[in-house]
Short mmCIF file of C-alpha atoms and ligand atoms in Angstrom, two decimals:
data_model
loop_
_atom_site.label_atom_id
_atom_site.label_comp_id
_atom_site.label_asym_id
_atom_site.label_seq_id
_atom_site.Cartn_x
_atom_site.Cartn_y
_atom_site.Cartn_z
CA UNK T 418 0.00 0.00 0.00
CA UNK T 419 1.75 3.39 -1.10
CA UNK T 420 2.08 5.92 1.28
CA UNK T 421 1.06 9.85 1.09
CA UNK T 422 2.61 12.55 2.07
CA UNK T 423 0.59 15.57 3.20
CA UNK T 424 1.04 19.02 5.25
CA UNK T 425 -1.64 20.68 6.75
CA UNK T 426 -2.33 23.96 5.36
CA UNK T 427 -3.30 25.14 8.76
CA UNK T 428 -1.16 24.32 11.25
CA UNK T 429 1.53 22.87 9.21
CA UNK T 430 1.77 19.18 10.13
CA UNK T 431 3.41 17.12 8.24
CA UNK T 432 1.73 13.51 7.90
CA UNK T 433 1.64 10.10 5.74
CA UNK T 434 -1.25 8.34 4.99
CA UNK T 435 -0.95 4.98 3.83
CA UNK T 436 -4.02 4.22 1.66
CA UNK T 437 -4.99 2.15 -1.29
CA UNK T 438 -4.48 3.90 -4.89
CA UNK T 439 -8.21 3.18 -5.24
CA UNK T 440 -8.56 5.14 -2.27
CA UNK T 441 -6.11 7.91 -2.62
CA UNK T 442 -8.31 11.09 -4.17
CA UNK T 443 -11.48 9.77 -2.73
CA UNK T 444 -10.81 9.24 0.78
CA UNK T 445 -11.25 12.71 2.93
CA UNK T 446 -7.98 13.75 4.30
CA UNK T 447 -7.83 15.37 7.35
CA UNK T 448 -4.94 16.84 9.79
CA UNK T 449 -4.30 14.25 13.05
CA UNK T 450 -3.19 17.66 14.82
CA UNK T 451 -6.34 20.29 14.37
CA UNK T 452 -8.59 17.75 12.51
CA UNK T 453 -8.49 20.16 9.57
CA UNK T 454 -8.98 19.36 5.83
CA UNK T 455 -6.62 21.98 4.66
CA UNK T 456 -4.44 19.50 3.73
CA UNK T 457 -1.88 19.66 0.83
CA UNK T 458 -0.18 16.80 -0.82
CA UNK T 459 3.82 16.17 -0.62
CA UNK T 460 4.43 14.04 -3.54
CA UNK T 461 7.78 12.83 -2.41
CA UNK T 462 10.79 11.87 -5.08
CA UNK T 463 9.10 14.12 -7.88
CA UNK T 464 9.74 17.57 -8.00
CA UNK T 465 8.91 18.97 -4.81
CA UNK T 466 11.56 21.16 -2.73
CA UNK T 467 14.12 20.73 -5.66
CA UNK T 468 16.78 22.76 -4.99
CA UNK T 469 16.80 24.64 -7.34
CA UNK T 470 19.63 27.38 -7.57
CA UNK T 471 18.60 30.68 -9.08
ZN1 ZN E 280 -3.19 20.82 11.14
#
């Protein structure tokens, strides 16, 4: 089962949430700190935080 990565738009919390693929999109999200569903996705590996030099 793949895991996701997500940070809470609210409080900043930075989770995983292992869920099935059919699941993953469908399945309400929610912060395990302030319960909120500001949640953003960290896709992990693929271009996120690359450090990119300016
Ligand atoms: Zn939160």
């Amino acid at each position: 089962m793949p895991n996701y990565d997500y940070r809470c738009a609210d409080c900043g919390y930075e989770f995983s949430v292992k869920m099935k693929m059919a699941e993953h999109g469908r399945t309400p999200v929610f912060c395990p700190l302030c319960q909120s569903t500001r949640v953003v996705q960290c896709i992990s590996a693929v271009n996120v935080r690359t450090s990119r030099k300016s």
